[in-house]
mmCIF file of C-alpha atoms and ligand atoms in Angstrom:
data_model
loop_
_atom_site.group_PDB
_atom_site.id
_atom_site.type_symbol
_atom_site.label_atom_id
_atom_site.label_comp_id
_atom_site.label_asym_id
_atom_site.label_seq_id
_atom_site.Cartn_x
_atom_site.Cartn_y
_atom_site.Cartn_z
ATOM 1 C CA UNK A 212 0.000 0.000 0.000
ATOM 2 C CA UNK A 213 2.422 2.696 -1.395
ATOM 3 C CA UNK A 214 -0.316 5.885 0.224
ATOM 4 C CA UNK A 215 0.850 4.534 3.416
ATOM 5 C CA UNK A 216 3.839 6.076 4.532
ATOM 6 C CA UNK A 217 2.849 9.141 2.627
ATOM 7 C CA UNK A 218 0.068 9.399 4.871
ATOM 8 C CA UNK A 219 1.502 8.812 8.085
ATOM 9 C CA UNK A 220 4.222 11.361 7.131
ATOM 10 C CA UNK A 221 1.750 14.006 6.315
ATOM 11 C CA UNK A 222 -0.392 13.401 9.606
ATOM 12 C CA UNK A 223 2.737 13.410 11.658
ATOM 13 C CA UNK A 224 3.568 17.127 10.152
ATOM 14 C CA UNK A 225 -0.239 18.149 10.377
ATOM 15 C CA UNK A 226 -0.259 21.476 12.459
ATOM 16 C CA UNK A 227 -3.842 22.489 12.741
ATOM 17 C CA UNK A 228 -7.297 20.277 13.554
ATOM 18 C CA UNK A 229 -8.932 21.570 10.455
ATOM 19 C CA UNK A 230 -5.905 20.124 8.220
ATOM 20 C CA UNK A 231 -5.964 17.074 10.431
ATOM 21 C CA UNK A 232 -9.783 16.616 9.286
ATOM 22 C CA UNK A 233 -9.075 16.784 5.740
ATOM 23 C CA UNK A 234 -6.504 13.851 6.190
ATOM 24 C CA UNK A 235 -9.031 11.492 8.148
ATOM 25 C CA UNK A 236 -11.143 11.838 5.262
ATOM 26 C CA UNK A 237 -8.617 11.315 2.532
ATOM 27 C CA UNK A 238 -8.420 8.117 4.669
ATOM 28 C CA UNK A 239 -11.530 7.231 5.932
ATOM 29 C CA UNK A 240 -13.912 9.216 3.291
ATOM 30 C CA UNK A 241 -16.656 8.050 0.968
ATOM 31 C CA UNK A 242 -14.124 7.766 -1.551
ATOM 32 C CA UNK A 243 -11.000 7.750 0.639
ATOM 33 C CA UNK A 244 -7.968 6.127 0.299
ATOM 34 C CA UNK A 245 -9.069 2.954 2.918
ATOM 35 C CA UNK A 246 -12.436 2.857 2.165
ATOM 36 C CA UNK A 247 -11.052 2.260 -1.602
ATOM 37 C CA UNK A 248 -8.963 -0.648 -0.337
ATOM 38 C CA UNK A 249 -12.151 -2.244 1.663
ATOM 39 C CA UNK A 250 -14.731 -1.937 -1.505
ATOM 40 C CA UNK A 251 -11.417 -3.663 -3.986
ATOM 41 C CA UNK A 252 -12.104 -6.917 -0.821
ATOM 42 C CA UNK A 253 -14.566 -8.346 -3.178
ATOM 43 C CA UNK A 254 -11.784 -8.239 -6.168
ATOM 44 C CA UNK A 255 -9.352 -10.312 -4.396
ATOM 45 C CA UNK A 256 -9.519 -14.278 -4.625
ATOM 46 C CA UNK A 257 -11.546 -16.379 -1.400
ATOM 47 C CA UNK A 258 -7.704 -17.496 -0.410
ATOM 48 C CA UNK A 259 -5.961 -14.406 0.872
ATOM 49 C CA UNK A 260 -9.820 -12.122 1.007
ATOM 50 C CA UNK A 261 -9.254 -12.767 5.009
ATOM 51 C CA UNK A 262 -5.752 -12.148 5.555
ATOM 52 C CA UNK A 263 -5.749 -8.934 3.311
ATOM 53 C CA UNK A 264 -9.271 -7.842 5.315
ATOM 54 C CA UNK A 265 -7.165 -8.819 8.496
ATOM 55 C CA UNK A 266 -4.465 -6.533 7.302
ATOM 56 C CA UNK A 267 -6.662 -3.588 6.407
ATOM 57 C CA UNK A 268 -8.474 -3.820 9.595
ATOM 58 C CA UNK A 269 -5.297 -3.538 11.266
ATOM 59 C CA UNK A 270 -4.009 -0.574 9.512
ATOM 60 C CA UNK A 271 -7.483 1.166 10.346
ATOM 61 C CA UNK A 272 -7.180 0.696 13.636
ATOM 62 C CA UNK A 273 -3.473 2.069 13.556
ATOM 63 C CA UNK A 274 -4.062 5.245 11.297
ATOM 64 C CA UNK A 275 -7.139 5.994 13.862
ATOM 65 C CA UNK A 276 -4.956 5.956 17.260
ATOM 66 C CA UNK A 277 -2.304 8.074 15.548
ATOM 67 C CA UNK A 278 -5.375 10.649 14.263
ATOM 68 C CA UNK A 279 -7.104 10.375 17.967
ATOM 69 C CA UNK A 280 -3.517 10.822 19.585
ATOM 70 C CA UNK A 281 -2.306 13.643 17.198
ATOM 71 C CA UNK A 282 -5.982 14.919 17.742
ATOM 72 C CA UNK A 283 -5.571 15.924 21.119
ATOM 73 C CA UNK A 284 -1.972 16.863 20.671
ATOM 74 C CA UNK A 285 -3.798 19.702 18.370
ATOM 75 C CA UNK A 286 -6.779 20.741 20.399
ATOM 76 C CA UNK A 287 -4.620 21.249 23.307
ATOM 77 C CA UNK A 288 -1.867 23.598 21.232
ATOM 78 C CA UNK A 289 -5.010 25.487 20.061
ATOM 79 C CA UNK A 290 -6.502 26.046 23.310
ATOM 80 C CA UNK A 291 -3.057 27.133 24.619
ATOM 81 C CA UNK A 292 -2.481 29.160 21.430
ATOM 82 C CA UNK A 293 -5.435 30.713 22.105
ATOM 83 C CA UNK A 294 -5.540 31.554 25.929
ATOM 84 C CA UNK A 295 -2.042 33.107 24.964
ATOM 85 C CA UNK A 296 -3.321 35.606 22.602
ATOM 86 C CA UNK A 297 -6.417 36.633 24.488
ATOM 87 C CA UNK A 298 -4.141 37.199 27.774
ATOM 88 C CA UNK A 299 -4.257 40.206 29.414
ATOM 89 C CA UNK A 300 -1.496 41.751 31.459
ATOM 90 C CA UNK A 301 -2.706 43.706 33.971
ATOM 91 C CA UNK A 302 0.296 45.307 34.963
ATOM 92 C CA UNK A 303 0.978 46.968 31.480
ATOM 93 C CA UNK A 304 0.504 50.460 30.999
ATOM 94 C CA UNK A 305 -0.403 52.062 27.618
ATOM 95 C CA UNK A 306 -1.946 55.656 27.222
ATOM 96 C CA UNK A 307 -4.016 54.195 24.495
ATOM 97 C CA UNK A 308 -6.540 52.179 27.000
ATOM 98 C CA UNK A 309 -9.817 54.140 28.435
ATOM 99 C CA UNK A 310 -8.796 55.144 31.585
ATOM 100 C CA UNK A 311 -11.917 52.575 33.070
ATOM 101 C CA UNK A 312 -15.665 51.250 32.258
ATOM 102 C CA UNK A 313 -17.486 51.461 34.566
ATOM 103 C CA UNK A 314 -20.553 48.196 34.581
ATOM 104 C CA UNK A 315 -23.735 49.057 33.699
ATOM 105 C CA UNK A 316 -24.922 47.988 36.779
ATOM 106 C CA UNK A 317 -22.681 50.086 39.095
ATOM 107 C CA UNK A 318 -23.262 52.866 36.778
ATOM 108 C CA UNK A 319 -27.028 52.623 37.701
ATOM 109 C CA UNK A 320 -27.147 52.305 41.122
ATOM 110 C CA UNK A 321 -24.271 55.138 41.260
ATOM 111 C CA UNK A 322 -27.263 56.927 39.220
ATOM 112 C CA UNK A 323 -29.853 55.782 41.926
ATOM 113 C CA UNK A 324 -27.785 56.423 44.648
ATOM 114 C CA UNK A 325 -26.729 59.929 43.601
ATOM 115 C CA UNK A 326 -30.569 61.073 43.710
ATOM 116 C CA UNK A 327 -31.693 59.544 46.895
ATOM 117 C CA UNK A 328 -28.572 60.987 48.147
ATOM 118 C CA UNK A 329 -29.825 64.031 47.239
ATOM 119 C CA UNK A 330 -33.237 63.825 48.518
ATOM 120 C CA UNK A 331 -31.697 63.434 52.151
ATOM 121 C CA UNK A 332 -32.147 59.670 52.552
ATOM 122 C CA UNK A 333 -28.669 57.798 53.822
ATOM 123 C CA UNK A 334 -27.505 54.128 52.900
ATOM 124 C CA UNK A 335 -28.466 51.071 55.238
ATOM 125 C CA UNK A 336 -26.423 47.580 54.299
ATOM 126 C CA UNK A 337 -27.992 43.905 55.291
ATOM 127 C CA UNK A 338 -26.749 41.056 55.901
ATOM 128 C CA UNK A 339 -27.658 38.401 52.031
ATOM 129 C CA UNK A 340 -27.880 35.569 54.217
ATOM 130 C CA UNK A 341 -30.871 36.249 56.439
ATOM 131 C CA UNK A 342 -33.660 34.329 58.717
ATOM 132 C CA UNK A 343 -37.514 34.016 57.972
ATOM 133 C CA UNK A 344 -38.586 36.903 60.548
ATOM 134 C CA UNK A 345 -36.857 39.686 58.807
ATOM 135 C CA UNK A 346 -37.381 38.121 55.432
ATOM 136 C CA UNK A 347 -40.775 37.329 55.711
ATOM 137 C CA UNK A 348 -42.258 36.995 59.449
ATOM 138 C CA UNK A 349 -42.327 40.722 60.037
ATOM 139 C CA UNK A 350 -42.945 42.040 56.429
ATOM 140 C CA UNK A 351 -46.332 40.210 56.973
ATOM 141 C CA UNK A 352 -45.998 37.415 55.214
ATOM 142 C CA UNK A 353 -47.426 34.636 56.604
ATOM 143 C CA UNK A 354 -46.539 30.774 57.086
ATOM 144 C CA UNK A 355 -47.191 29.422 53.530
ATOM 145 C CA UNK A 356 -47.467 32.309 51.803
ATOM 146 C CA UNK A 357 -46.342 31.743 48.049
ATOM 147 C CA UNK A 358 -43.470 33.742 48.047
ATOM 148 C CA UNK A 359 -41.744 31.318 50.247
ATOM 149 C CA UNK A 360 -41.596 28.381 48.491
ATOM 150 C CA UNK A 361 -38.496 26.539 48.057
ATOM 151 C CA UNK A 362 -39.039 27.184 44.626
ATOM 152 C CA UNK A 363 -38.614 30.980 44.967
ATOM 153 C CA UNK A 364 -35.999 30.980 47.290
ATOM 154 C CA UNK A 365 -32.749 29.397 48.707
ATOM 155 C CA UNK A 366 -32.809 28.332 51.968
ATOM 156 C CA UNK A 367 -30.026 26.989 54.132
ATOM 157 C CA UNK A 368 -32.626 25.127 57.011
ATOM 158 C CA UNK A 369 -36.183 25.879 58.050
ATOM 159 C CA UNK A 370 -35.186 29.565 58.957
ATOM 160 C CA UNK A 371 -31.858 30.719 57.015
ATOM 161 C CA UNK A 372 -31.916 31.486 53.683
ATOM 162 C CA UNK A 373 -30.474 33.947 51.280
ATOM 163 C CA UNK A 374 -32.512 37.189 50.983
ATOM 164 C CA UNK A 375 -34.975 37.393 47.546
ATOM 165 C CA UNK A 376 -35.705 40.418 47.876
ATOM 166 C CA UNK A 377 -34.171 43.528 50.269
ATOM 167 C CA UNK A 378 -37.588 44.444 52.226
ATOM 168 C CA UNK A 379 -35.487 42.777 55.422
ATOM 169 C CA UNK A 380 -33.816 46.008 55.736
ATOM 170 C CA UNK A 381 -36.565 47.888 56.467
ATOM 171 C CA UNK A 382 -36.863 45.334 59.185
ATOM 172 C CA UNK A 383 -33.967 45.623 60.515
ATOM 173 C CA UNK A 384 -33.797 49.532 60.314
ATOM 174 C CA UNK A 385 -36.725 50.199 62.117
ATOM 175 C CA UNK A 386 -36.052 47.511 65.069
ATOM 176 C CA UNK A 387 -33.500 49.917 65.884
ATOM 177 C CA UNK A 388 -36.154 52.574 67.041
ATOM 178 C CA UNK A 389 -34.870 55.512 66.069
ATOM 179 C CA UNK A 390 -37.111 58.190 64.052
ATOM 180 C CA UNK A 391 -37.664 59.727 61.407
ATOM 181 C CA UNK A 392 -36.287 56.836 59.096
ATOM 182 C CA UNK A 393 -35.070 58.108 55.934
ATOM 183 C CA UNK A 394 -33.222 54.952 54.217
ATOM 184 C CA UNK A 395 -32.369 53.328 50.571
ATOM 185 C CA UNK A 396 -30.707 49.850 50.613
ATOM 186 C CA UNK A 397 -29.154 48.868 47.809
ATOM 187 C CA UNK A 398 -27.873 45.599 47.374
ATOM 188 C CA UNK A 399 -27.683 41.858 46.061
ATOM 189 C CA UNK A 400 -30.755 39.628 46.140
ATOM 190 C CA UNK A 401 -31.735 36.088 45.702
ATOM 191 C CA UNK A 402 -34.419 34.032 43.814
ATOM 192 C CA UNK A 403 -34.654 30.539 41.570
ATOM 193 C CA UNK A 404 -35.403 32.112 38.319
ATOM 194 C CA UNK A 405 -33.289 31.762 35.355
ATOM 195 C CA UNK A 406 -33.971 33.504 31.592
ATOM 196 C CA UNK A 407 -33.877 36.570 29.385
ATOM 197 C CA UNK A 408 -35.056 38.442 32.217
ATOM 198 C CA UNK A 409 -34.258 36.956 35.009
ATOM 199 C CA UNK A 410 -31.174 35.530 37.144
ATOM 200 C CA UNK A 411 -30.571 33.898 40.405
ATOM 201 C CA UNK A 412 -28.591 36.788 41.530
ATOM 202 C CA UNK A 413 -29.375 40.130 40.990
ATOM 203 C CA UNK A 414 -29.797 44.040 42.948
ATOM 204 C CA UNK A 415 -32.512 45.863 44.187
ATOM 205 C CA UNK A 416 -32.841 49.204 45.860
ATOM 206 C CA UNK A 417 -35.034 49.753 48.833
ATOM 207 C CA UNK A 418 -36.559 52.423 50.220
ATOM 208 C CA UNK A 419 -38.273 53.204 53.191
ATOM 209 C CA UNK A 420 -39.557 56.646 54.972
ATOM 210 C CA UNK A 421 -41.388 56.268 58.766
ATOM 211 C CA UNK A 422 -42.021 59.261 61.324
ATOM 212 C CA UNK A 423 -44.460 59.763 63.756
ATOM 213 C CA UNK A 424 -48.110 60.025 63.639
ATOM 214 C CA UNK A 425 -49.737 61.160 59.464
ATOM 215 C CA UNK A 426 -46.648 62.974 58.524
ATOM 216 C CA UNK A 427 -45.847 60.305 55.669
ATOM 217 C CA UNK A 428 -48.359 59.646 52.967
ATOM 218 C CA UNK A 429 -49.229 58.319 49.479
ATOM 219 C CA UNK A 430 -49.128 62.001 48.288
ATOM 220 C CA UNK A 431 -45.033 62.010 49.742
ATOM 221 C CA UNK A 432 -44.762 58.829 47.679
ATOM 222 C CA UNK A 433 -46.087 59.827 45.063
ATOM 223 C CA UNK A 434 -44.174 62.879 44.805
ATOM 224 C CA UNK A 435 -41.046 61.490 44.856
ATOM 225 C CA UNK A 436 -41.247 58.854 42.891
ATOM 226 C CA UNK A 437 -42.413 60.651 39.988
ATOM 227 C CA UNK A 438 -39.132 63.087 40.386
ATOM 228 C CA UNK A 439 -37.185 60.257 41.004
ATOM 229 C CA UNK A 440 -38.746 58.572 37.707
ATOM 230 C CA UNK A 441 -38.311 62.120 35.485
ATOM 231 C CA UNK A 442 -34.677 61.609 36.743
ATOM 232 C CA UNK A 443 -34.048 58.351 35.517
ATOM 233 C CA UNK A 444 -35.772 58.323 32.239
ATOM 234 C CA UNK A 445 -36.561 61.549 30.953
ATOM 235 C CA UNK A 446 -39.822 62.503 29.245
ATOM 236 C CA UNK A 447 -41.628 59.723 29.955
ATOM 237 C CA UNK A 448 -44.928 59.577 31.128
ATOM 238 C CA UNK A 449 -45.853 57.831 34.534
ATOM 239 C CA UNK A 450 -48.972 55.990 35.995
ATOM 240 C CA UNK A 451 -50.105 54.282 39.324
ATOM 241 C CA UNK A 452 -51.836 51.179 39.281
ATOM 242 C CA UNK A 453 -52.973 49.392 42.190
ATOM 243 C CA UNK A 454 -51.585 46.123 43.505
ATOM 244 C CA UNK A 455 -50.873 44.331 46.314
ATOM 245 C CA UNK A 456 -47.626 43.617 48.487
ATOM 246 C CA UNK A 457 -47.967 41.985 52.122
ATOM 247 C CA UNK A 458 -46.024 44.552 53.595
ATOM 248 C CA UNK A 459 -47.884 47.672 52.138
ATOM 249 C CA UNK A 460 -51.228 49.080 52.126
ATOM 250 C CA UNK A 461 -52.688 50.796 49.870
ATOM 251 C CA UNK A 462 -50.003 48.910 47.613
ATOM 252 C CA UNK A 463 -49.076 50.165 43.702
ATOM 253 C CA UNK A 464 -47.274 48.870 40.961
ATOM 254 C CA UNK A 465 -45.801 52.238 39.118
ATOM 255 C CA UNK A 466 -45.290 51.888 34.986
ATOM 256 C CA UNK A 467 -43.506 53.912 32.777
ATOM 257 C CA UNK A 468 -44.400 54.862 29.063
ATOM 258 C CA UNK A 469 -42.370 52.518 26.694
ATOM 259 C CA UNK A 470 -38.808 54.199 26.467
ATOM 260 C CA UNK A 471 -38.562 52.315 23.034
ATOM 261 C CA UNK A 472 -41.750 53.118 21.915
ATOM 262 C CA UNK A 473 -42.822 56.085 23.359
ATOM 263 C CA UNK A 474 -45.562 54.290 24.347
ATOM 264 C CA UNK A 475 -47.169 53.184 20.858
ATOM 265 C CA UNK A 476 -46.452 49.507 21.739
ATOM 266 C CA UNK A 477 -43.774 47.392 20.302
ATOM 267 C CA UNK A 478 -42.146 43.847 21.552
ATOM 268 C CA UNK A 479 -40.319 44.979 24.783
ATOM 269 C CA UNK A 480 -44.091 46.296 26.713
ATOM 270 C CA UNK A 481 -45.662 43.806 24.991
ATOM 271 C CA UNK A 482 -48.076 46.199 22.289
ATOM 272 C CA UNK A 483 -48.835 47.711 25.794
ATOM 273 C CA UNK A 484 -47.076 51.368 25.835
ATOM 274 C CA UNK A 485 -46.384 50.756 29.440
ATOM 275 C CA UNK A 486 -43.734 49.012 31.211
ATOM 276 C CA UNK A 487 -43.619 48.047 34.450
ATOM 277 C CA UNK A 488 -40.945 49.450 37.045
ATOM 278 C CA UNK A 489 -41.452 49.281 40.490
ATOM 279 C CA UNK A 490 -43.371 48.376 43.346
ATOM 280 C CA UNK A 491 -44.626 50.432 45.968
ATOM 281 C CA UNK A 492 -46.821 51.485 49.113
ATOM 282 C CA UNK A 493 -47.884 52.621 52.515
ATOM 283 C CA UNK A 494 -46.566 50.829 55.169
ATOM 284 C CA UNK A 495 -48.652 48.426 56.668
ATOM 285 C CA UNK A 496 -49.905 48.204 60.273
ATOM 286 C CA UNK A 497 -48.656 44.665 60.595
ATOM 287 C CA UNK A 498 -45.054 45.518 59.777
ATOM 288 C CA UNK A 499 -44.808 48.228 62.403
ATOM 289 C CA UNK A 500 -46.309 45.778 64.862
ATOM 290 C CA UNK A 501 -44.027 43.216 63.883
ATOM 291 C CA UNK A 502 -40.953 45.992 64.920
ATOM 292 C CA UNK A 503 -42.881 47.534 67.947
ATOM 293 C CA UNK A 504 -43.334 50.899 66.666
ATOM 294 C CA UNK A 505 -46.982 52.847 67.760
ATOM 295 C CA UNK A 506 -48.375 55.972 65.855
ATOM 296 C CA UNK A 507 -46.292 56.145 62.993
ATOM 297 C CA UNK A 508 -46.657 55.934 59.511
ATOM 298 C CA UNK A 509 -44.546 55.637 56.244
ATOM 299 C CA UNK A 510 -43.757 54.615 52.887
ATOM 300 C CA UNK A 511 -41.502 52.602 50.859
ATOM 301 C CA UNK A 512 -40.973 50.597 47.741
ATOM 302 C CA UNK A 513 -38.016 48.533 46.027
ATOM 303 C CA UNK A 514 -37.503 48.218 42.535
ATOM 304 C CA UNK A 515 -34.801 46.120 40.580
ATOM 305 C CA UNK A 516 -31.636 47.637 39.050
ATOM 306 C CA UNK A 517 -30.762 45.482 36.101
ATOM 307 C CA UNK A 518 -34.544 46.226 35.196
ATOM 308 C CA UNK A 519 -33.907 49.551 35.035
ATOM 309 C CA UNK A 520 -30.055 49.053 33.509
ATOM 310 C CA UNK A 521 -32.198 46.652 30.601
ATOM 311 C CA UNK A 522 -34.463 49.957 30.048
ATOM 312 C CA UNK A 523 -31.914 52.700 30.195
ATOM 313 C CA UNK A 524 -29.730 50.724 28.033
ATOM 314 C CA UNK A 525 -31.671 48.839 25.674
ATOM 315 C CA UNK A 526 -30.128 45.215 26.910
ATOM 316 C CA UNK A 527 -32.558 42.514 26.096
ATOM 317 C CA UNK A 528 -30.735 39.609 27.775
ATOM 318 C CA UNK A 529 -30.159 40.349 31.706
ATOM 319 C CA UNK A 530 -27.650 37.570 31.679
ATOM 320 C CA UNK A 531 -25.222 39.571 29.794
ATOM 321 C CA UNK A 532 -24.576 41.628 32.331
ATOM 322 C CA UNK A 533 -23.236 39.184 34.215
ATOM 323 C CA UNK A 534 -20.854 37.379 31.904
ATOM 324 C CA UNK A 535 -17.956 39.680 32.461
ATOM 325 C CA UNK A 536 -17.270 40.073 28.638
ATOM 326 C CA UNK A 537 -15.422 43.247 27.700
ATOM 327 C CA UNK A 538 -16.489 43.535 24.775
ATOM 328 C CA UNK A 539 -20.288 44.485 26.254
ATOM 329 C CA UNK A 540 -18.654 46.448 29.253
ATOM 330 C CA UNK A 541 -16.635 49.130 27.054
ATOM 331 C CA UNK A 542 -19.688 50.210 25.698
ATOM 332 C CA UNK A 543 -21.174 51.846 28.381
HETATM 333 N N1 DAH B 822 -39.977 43.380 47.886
HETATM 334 C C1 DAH B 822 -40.667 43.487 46.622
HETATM 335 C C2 DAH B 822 -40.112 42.482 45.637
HETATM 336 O O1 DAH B 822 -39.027 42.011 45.819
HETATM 337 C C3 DAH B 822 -40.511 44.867 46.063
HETATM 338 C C4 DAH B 822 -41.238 45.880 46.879
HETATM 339 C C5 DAH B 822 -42.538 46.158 46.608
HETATM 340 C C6 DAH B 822 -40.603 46.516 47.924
HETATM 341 C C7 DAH B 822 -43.245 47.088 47.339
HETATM 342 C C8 DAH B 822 -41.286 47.469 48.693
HETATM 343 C C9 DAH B 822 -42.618 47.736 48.380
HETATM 344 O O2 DAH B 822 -40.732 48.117 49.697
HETATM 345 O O3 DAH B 822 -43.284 48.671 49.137
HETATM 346 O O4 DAH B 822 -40.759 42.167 44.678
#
């Protein structure tokens, strides 16, 4: 078999996996070199038909270890070829680079931040591992409530579990006592949910405004969230509509007019004009029983930040945000 050595010799100088192809299938093709040799079997006299099929089916079995061995010999050259050229070195310095990006993300709640900032509210941190009362218990909702299904959230045991949502802060602000309460909590949350839209990690921002006897009301709310709204997204117009949270009451979900479509309805609000941003309300008796507090009253709602990143931007995949790719980071 003079093809052979010729073969062998070109495989053994093969230096790339698409070359490498092209020689299994000179071998091993429809009409390949091998293949040949197998259909000229029924050529050859009954006598020697076995111990030329013997040798053929020994040379197969050779040329394939040599292609699987030189096979992986490739891939892993490539992959190293590659990780070399996509390295970056930290340490160099080179006028050329943007001096930083910042992510989309932190860009929005620096965005966030910066208003409520303004507005006179301070920050308040949580713990993201917390226990039922704060997470649930005292934001009034009850034992087998839907919300805390192990298929919403991650627990640890029957009472530790990672936060899905950051309404334990206003728990945990107003145990302390002291008034008036004038906090936003910003911060990582929790929740079993994975698609375009969703991801088992994301941020919220909570608010939350208490002081003694009416002074807080739905008007306050109101108010400020329609500023706070302007702020964010321009011209937009904004509307009320009334829902229900366990921990509020009177409770409202607060839409914005389509950024993409100015509200004539396209894909993203779903031929609505309206798209749904955050929820809000008055707070509700049971939570400031829950804390101890007496003849106070207050407001507060939470919203979600890559929601409002997805909006401001235009990203239609939430996901992306978190896949640390560069390319998506420099342009924001
Ligand atoms: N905790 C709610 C959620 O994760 C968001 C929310 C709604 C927070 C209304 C509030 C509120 O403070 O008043 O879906």
């Amino acid at each position: 078999m003079e093809w052979l050595n010729e073969i062998l010799n070109e495989i053994s100088k093969c230096s790339q996996t698409k070359d490498l192809e092209l020689l299994r299938l000179k071998v091993f093709g429809k009409k390949g070199l091998l293949t040949n040799e197998f259909s000229n079997l029924k050529n050859i006299s009954d006598d020697s038909k076995k111990q030329v099929a013997k040798e053929l089916n020994d040379i197969k079995q050779k040329i394939e270890s040599i292609l699987t061995t030189k096979k992986s010999e490739l891939e892993e050259f490539e992959l190293n070829q590659k990780i070399e050229s996509q390295k970056i070195d930290v340490s160099l310095f080179n006028s050329s680079l943007s001096p930083m990006y910042g992510h989309p993300i932190n860009i929005i709640f620096d965005k966030i931040i910066d208003y409520f900032v303004g507005m006179d509210f301070s920050l308040k941190y949580g713990p993201l591992v917390e226990d039922d009362f704060h997470s649930f218990e005292a934001l009034n909702l009850p034992k087998f409530h839907p919300a805390r299904d192990m298929q919403d959230t991650f627990y640890f045991n029957d009472s530790m579990l990672l936060r899905p949502h950051t309404s334990p802060v206003q728990i945990r602000t107003m145990e302390e006592g002291k008034l008036p309460i004038r906090i936003i909590s910003p911060g990582a949350v929790f929740r079993r949910d994975y698609d375009m839209t969703h991801s088992p990690m994301f941020h919220q921002v909570e608010a939350l405004v208490v002081d003694k006897d009416k002074e807080v009301n739905f008007a306050n709310l109101k108010y400020i969230l329609e500023d706070f709204l302007t702020y964010m997204f321009g011209d937009i117009k904004i509307r009320f509509r009334s829902s229900f949270f366990p921990f509020t009451e009177p409770s409202a979900e607060v839409d914005i007019s389509c950024v993409f479509c100015k509200g004539a309805g396209c894909r993203v609000c779903s031929n609505t004009g309206w798209l749904e941003v955050l929820g809000c309300g008055v707070v509700d008796n049971n939570v400031f029983k829950a804390v101890g507090l007496k003849d106070v009253s207050g407001y507060a709602f939470g919203l979600g930040v890559e929601r409002f990143a997805m909006l401001s931007y235009g990203v239609n995949d939430l996901r992306s945000f978190f896949e640390t790719d560069l390319r998506l980071l420099e342009q924001f």
